[in-house]
Coordinates of N, CA and C in Angstrom, one line a residue:
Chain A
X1 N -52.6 -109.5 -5.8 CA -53.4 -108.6 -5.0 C -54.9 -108.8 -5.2
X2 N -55.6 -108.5 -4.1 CA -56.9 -109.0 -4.1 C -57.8 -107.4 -4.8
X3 N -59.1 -107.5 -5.4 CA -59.2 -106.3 -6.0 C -61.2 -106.7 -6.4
X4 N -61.8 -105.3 -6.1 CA -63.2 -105.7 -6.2 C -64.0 -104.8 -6.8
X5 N -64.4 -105.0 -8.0 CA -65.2 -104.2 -9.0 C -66.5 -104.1 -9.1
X6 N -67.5 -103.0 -8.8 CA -68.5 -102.4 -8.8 C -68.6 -101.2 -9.8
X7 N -69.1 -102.3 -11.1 CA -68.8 -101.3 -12.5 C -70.1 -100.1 -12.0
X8 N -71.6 -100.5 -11.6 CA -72.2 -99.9 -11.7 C -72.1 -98.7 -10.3
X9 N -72.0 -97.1 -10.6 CA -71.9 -96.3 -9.8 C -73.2 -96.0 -8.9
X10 N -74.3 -95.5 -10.0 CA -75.6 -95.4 -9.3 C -76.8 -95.7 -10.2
X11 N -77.8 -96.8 -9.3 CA -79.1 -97.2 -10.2 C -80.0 -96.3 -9.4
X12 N -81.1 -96.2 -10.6 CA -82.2 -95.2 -10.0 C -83.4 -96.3 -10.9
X13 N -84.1 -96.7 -9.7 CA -85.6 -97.3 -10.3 C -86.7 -96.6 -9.5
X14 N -87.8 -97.3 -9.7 CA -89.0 -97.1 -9.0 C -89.5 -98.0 -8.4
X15 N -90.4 -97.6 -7.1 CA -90.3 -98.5 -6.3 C -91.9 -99.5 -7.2
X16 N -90.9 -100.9 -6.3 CA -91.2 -102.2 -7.1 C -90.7 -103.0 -7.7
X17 N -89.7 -102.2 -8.4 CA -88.8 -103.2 -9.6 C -87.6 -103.5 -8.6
X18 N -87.5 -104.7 -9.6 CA -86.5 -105.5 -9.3 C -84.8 -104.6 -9.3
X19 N -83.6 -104.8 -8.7 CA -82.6 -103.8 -8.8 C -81.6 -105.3 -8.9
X20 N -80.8 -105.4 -9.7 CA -79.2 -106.4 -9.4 C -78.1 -105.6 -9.1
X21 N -77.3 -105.5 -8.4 CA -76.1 -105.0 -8.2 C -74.9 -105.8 -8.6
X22 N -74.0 -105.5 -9.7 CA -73.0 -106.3 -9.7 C -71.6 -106.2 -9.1
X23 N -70.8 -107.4 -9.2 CA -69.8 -106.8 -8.2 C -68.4 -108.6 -8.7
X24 N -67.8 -107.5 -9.0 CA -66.8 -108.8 -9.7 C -65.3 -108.9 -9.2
X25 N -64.7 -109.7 -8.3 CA -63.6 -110.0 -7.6 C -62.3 -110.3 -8.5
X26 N -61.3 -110.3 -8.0 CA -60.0 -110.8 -8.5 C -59.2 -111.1 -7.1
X27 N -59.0 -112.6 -7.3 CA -58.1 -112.9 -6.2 C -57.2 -114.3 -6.2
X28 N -56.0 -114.4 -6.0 CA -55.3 -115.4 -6.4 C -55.5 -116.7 -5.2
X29 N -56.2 -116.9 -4.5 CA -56.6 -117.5 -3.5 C -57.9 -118.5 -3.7
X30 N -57.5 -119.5 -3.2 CA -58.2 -120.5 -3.6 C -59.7 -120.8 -2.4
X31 N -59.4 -120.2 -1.4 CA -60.3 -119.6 -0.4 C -60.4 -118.5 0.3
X32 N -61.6 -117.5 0.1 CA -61.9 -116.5 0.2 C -63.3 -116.4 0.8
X33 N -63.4 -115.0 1.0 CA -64.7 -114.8 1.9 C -65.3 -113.5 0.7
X34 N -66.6 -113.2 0.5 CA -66.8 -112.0 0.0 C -68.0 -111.6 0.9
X35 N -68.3 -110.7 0.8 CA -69.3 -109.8 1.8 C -70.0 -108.7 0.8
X36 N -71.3 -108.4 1.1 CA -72.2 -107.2 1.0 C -72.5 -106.1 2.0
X37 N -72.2 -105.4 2.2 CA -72.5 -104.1 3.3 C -73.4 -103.2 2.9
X38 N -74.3 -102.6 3.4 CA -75.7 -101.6 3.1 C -75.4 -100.0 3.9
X39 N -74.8 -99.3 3.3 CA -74.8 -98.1 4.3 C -75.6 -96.9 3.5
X40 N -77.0 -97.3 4.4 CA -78.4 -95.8 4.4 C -77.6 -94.4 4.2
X41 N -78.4 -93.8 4.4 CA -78.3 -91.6 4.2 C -77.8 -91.5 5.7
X42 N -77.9 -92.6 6.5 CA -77.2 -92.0 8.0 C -76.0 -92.6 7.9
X43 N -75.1 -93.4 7.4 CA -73.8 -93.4 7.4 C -73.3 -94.5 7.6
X44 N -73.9 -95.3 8.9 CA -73.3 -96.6 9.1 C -73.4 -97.7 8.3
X45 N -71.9 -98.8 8.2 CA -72.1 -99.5 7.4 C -72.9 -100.9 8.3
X46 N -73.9 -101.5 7.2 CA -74.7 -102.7 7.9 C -74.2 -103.7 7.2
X47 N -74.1 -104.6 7.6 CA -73.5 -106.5 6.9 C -74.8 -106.6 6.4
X48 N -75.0 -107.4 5.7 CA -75.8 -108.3 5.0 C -75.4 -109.6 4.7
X49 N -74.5 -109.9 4.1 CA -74.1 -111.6 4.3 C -72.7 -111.4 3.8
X50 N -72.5 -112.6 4.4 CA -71.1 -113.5 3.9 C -70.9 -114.5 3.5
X51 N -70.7 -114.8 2.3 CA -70.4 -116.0 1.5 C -68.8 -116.6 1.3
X52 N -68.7 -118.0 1.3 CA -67.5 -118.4 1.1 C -67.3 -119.3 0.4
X53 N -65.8 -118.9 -0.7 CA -65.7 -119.6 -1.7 C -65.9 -120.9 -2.1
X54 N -66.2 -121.8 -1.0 CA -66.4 -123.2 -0.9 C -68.0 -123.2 -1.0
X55 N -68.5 -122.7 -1.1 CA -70.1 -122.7 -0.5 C -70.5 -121.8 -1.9
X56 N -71.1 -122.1 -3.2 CA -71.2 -122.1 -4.1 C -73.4 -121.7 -4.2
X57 N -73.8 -122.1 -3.2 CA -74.9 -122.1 -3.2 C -75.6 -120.3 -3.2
X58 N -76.5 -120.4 -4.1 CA -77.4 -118.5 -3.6 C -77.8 -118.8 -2.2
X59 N -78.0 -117.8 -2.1 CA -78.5 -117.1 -0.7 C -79.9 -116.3 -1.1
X60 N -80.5 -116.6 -0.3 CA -82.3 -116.0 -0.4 C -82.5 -115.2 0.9
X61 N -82.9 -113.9 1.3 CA -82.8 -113.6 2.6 C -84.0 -112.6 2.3
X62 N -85.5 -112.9 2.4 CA -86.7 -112.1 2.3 C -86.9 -111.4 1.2
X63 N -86.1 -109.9 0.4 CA -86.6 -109.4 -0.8 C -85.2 -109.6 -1.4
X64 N -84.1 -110.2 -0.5 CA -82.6 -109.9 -1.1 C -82.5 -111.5 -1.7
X65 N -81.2 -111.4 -2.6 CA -80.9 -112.3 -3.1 C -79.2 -112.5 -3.1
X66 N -78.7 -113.3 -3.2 CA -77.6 -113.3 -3.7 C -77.1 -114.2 -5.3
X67 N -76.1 -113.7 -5.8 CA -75.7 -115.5 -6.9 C -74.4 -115.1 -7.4
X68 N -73.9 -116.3 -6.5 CA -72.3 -116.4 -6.4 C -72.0 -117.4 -7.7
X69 N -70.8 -116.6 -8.6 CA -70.6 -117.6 -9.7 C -69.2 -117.4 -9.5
X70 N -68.6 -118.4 -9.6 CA -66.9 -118.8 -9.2 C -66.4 -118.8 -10.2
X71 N -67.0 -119.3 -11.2 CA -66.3 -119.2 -12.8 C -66.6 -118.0 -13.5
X72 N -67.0 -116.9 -13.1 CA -67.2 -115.4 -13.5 C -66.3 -114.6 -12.5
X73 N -66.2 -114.8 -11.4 CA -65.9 -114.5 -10.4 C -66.5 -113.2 -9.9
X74 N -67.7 -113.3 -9.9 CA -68.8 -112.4 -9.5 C -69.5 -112.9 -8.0
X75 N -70.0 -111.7 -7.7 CA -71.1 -111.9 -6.5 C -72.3 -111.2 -6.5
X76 N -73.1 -111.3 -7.3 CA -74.3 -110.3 -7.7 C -75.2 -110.2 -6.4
X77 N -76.0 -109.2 -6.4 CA -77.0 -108.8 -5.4 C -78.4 -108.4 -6.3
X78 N -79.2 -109.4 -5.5 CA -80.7 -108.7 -6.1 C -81.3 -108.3 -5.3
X79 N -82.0 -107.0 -5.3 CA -83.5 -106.3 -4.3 C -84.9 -106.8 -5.5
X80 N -85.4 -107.6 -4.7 CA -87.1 -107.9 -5.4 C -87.8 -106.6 -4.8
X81 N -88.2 -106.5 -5.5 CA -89.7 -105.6 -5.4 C -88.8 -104.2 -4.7
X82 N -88.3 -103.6 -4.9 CA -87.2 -102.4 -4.1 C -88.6 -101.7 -3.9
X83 N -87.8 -100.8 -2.4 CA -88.7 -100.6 -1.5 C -88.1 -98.9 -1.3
X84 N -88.4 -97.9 -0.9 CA -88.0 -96.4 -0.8 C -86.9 -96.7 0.2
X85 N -87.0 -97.6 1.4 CA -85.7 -98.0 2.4 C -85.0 -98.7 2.0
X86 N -85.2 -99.5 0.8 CA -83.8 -99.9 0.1 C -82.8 -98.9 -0.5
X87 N -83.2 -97.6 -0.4 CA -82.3 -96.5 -0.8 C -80.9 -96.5 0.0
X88 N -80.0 -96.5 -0.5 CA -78.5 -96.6 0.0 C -77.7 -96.4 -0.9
X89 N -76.1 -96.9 -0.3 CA -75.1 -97.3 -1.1 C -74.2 -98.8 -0.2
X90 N -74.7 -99.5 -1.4 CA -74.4 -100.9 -1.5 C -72.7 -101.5 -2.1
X91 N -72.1 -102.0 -0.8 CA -70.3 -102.3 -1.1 C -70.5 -103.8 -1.0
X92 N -69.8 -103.7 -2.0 CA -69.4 -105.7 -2.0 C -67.8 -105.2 -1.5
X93 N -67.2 -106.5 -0.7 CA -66.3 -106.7 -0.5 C -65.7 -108.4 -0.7
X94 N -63.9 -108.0 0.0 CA -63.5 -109.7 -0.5 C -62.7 -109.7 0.8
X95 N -62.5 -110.5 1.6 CA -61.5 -111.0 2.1 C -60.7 -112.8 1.5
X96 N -59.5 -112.2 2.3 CA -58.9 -113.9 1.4 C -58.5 -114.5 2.6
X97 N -58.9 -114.1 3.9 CA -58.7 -114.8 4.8 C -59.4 -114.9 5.8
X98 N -60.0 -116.0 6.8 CA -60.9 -116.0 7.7 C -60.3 -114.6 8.8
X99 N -61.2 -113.7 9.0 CA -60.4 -112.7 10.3 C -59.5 -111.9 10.0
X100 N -59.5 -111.5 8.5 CA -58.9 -110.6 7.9 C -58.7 -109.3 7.4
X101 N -58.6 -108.4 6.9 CA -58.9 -107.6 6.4 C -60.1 -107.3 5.1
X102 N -60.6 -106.8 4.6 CA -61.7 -106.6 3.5 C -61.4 -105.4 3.1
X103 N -61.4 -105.9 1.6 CA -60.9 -105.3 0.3 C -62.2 -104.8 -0.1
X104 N -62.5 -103.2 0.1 CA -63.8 -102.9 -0.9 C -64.5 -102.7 -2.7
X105 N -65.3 -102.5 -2.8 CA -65.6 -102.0 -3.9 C -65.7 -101.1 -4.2
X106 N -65.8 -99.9 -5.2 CA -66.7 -98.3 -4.6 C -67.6 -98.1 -4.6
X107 N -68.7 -98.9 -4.6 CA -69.9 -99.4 -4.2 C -70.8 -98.4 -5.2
X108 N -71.7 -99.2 -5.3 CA -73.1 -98.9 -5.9 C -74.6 -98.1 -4.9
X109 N -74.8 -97.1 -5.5 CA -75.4 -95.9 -5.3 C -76.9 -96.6 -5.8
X110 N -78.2 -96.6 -4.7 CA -79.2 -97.4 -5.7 C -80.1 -96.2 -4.8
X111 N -81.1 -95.6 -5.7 CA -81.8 -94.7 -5.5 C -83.4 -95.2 -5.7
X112 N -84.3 -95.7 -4.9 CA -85.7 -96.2 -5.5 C -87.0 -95.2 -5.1
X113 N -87.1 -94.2 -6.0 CA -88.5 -93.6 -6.1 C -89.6 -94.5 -5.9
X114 N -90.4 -93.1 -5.1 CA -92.0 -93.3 -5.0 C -92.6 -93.7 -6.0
Chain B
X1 N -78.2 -106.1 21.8 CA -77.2 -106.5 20.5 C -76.0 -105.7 20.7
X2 N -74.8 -106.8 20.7 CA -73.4 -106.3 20.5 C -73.3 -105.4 19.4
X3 N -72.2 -104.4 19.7 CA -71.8 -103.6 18.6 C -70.8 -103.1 18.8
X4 N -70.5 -102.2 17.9 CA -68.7 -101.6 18.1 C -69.2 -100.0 18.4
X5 N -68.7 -99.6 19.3 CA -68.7 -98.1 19.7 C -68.1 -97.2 19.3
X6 N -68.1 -96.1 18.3 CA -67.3 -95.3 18.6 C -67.4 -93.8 18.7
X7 N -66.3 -93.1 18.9 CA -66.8 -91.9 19.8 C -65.4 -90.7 19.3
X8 N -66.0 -89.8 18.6 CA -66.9 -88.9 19.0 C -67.8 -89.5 17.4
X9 N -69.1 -89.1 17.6 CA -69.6 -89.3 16.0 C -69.5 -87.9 15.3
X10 N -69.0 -87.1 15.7 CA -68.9 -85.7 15.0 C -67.5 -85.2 15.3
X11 N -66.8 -84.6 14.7 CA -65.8 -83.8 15.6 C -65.7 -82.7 14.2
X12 N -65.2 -81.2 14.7 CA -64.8 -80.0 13.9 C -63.6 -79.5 14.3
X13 N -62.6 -79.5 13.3 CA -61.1 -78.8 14.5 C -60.4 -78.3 13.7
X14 N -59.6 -77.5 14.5 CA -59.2 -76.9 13.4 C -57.8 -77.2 13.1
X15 N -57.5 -77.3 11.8 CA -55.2 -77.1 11.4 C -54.7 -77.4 12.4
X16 N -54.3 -78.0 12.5 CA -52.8 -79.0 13.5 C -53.1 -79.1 14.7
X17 N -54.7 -79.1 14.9 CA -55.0 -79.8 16.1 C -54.6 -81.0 16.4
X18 N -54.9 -82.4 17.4 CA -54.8 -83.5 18.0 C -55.8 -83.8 17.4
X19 N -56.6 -84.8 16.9 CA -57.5 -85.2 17.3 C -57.2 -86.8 17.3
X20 N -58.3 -87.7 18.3 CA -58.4 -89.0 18.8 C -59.6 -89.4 18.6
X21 N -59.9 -90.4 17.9 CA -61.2 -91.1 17.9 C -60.9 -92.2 18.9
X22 N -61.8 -92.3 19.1 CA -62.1 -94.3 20.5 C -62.9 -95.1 19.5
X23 N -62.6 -96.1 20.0 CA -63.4 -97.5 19.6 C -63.5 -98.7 20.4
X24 N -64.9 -99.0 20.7 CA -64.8 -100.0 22.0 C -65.0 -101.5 20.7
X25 N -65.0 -102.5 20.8 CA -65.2 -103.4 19.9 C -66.1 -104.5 20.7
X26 N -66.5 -105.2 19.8 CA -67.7 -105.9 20.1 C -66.9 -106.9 21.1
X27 N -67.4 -107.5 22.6 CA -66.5 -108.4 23.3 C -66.8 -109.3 22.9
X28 N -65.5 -110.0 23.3 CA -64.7 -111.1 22.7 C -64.1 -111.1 20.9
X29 N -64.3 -110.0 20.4 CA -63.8 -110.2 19.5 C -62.5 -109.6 19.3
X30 N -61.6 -110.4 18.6 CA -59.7 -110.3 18.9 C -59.0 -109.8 17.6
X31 N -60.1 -109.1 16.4 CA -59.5 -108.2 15.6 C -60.5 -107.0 15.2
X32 N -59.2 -106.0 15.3 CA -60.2 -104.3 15.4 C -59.5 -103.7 14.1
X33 N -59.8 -103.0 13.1 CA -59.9 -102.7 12.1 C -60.1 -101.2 12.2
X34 N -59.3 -100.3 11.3 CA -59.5 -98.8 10.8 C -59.7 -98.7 9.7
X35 N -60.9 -97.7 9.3 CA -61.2 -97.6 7.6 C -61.4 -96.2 7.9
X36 N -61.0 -95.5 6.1 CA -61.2 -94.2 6.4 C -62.3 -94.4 5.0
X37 N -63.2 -93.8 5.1 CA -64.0 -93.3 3.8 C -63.9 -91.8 3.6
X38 N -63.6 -91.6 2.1 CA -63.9 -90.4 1.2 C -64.7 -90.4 -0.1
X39 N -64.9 -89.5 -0.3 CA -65.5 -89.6 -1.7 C -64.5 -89.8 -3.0
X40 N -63.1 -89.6 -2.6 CA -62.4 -89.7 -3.9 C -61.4 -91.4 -3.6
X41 N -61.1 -91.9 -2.8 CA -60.8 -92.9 -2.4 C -61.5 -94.0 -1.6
X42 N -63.2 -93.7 -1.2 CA -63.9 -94.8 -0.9 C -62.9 -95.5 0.0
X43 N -63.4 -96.6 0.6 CA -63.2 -96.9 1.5 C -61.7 -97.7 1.7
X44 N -60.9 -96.8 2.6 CA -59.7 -97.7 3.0 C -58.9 -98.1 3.9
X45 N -58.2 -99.4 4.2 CA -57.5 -100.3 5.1 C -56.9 -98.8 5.8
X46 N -57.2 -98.3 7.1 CA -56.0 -98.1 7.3 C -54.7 -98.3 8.4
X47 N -55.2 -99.4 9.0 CA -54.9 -100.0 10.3 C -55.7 -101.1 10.9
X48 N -54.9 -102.1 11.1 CA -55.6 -103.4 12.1 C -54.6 -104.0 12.8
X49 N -55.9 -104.9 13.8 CA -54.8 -105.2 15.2 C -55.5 -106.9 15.8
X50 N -54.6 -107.5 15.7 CA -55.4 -108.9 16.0 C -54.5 -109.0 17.7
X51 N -55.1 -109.2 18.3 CA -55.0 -109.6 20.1 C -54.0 -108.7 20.3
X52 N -54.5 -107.6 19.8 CA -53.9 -105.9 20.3 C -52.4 -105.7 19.7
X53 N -52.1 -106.9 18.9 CA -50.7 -106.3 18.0 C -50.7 -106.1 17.0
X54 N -50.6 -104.8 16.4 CA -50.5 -104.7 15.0 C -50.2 -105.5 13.9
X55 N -50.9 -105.6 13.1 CA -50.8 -107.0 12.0 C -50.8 -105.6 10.2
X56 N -51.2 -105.2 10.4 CA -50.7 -103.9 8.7 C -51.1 -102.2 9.5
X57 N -50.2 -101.6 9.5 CA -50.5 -100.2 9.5 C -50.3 -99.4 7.8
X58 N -49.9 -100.2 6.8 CA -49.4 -100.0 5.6 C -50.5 -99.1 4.7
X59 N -51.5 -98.9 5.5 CA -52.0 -97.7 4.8 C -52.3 -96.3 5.6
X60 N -51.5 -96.5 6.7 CA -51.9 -94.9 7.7 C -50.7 -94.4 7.1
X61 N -50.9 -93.0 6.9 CA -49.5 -92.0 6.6 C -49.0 -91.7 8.3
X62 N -47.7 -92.4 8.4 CA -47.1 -92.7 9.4 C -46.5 -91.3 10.3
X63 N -46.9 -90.2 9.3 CA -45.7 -88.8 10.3 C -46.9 -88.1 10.8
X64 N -48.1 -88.4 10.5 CA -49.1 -88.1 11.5 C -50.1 -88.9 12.0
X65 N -50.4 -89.6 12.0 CA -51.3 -91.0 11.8 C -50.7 -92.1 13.3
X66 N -51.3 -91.9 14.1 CA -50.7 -93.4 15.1 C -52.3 -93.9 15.5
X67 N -52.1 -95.6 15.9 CA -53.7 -96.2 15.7 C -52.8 -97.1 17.3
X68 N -53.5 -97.4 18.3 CA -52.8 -98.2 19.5 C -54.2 -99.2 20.2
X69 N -53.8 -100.2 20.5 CA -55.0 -100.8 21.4 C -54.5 -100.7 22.8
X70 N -54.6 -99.9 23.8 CA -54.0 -100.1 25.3 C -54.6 -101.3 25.8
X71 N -56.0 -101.5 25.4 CA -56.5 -103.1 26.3 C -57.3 -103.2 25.3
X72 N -57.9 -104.8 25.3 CA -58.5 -105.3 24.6 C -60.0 -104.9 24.3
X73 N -60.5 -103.9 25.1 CA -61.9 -103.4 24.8 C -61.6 -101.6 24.2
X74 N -60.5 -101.5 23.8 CA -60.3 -99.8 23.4 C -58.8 -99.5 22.5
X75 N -59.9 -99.6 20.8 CA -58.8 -99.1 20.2 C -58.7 -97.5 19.9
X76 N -57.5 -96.9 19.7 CA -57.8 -95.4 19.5 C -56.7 -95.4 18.5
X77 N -57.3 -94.2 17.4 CA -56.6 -93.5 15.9 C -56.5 -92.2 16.4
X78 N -55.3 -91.8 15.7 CA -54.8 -90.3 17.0 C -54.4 -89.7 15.7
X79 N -54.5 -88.4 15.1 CA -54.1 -87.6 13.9 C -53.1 -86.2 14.5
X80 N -52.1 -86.2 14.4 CA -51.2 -85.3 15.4 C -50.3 -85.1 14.1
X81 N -50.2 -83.5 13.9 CA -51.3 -82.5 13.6 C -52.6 -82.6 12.4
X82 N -53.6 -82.3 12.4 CA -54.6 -82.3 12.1 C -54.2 -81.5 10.4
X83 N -55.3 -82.0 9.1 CA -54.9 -81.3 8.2 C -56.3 -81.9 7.2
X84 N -56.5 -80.5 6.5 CA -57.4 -80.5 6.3 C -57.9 -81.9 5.1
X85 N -57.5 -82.6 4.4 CA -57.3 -83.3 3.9 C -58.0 -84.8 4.5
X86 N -57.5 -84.6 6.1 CA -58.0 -85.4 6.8 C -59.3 -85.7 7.0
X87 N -59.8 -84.9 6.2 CA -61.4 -84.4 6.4 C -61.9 -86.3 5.7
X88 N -63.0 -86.7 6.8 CA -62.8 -88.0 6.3 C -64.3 -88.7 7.2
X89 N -65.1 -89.5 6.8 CA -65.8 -90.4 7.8 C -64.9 -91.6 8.4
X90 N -64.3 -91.7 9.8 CA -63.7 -92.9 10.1 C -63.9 -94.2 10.7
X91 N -63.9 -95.2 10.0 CA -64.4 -96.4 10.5 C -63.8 -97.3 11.4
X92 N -64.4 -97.7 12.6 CA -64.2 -98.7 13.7 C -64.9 -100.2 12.9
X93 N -64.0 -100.9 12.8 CA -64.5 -102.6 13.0 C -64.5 -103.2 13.9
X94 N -64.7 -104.2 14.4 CA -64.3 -105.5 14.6 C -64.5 -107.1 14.3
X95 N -63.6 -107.9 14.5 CA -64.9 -109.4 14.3 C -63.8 -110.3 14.6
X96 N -64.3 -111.5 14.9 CA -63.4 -112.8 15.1 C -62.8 -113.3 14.4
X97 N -61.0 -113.9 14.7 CA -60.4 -114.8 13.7 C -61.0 -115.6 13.2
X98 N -61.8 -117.1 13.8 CA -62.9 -117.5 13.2 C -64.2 -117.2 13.0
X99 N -64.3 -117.3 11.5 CA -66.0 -116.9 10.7 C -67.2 -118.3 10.5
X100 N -67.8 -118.2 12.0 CA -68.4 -119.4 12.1 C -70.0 -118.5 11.1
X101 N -71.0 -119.4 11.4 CA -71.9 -118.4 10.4 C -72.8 -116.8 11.4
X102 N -73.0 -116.3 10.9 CA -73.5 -115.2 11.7 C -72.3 -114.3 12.1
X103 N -71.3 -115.1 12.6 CA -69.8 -114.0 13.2 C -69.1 -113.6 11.7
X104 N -69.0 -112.0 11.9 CA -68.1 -111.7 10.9 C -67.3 -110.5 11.3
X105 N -67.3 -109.5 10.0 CA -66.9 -108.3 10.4 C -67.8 -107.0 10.8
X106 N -68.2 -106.4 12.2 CA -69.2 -105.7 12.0 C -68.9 -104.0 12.6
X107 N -68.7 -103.2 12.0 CA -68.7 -101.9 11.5 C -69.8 -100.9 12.9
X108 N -68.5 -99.8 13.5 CA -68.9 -99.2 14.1 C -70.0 -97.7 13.2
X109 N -70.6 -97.1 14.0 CA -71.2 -96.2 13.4 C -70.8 -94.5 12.4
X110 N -69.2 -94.7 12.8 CA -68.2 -94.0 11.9 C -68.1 -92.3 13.2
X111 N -67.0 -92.7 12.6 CA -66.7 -90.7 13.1 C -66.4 -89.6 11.9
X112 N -66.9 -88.8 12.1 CA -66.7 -88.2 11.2 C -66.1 -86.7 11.5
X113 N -65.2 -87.0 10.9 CA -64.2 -85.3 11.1 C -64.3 -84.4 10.2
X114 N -64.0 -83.3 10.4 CA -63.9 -82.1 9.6 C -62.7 -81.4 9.8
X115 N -61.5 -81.3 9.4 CA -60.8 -80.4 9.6 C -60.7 -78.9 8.7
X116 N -60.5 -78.2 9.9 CA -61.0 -76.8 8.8 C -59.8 -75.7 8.8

């Protein structure tokens, strides 16, 4: 069974600093999909990317980051410079199959003061 | 910009009412997805449907709980009778069997119930 860990519940920084979010998978599949989702104080959930187990490379997307490690079986998320609208709650997820279902995390709570 | 619709974004009702959420899904995409979020169970599977046939209902509680696509632009989650427990934000998906880049899974704006 596929299963997705978000040890940290809620970070609180100030705005500027850097934020990582971790997020560590379990899955007996040799190709997989994992995903990040952003859902703000109004509710809906937003995609941010999708990475796939064959594709080993980070991802850079403006203040975001990603860094996919296969031999930890992690998918970390970084905010550079966190911003007061980077306030949310941040879900990693996993799928194990192209068009499938997604397995969440309980997601990470990031709070960034003025 | 495509998105997934869904409707009502509020509802209040009371003990063993009906209630029905709608969900239009982004076109052309041929799998639609139900998530329920709580605060004590975060977010879960509770129904999907790939080219309108059910493929897992294994997490809806089945004696009140029915999830149907009549056509391919409208899925609906139907709670008959209503209970407070159900009190829940409900999520519409959808997205394509293939995950070329950019196509994935993308997440309607949630319904959120209250049963009281």
């Amino acid at each position: 069974a596929q299963k997705v860990t978000q040890a940290q519940t809620e970070i609180s920084v100030v705005e500027k600093e850097d934020v990582t979010l971790d997020c560590v998978y379990e899955t007996r599949d040799t190709t997989y999909y994992l995903f990040w989702y952003k859902q703000p104080p109004s509710g809906e959930l937003v995609f941010l990317i999708r990475r796939n187990s064959f594709d080993e490379q980070n991802e850079i997307s403006g203040r975001y980051s990603w860094n996919f490690q296969k031999s930890t079986s992690s998918f970390n998320f970084t905010i550079t410079a966190s911003q007061v609208v980077d306030s949310a709650v941040y879900f990693c997820a996993l799928s194990e199959t192209a068009g499938n279902k997604l397995t969440f995390g309980g997601g990470t709570r990031v709070l960034v003061k003025p | 910009d495509a998105r997934v619709t869904q409707t009502p974004r509020h509802k209040v009702t009371e003990m063993g009412q009906e209630v029905t959420m709608r969900c239009q899904p982004i076109l052309g995409h041929n799998t639609v997805f139900w998530y329920r979020q709580t605060m004590m169970q975060g977010l879960e599977l509770l129904a999907y449907f790939r080219n309108r046939a059910p493929l897992d209902d294994s997490g809806m509680p089945k004696d009140r709980f029915s999830a149907e696509m009549p056509d391919a632009t409208l899925a609906t989650l139907k709670i008959q009778p209503s209970e407070p427990r159900d009190s829940a934000v409900y999520f519409c998906a959808s997205g394509g069997q293939v995950w070329t880049r950019g196509n994935t899974i993308y997440f309607g704006e949630g319904s959120w119930l209250t049963v009281v």
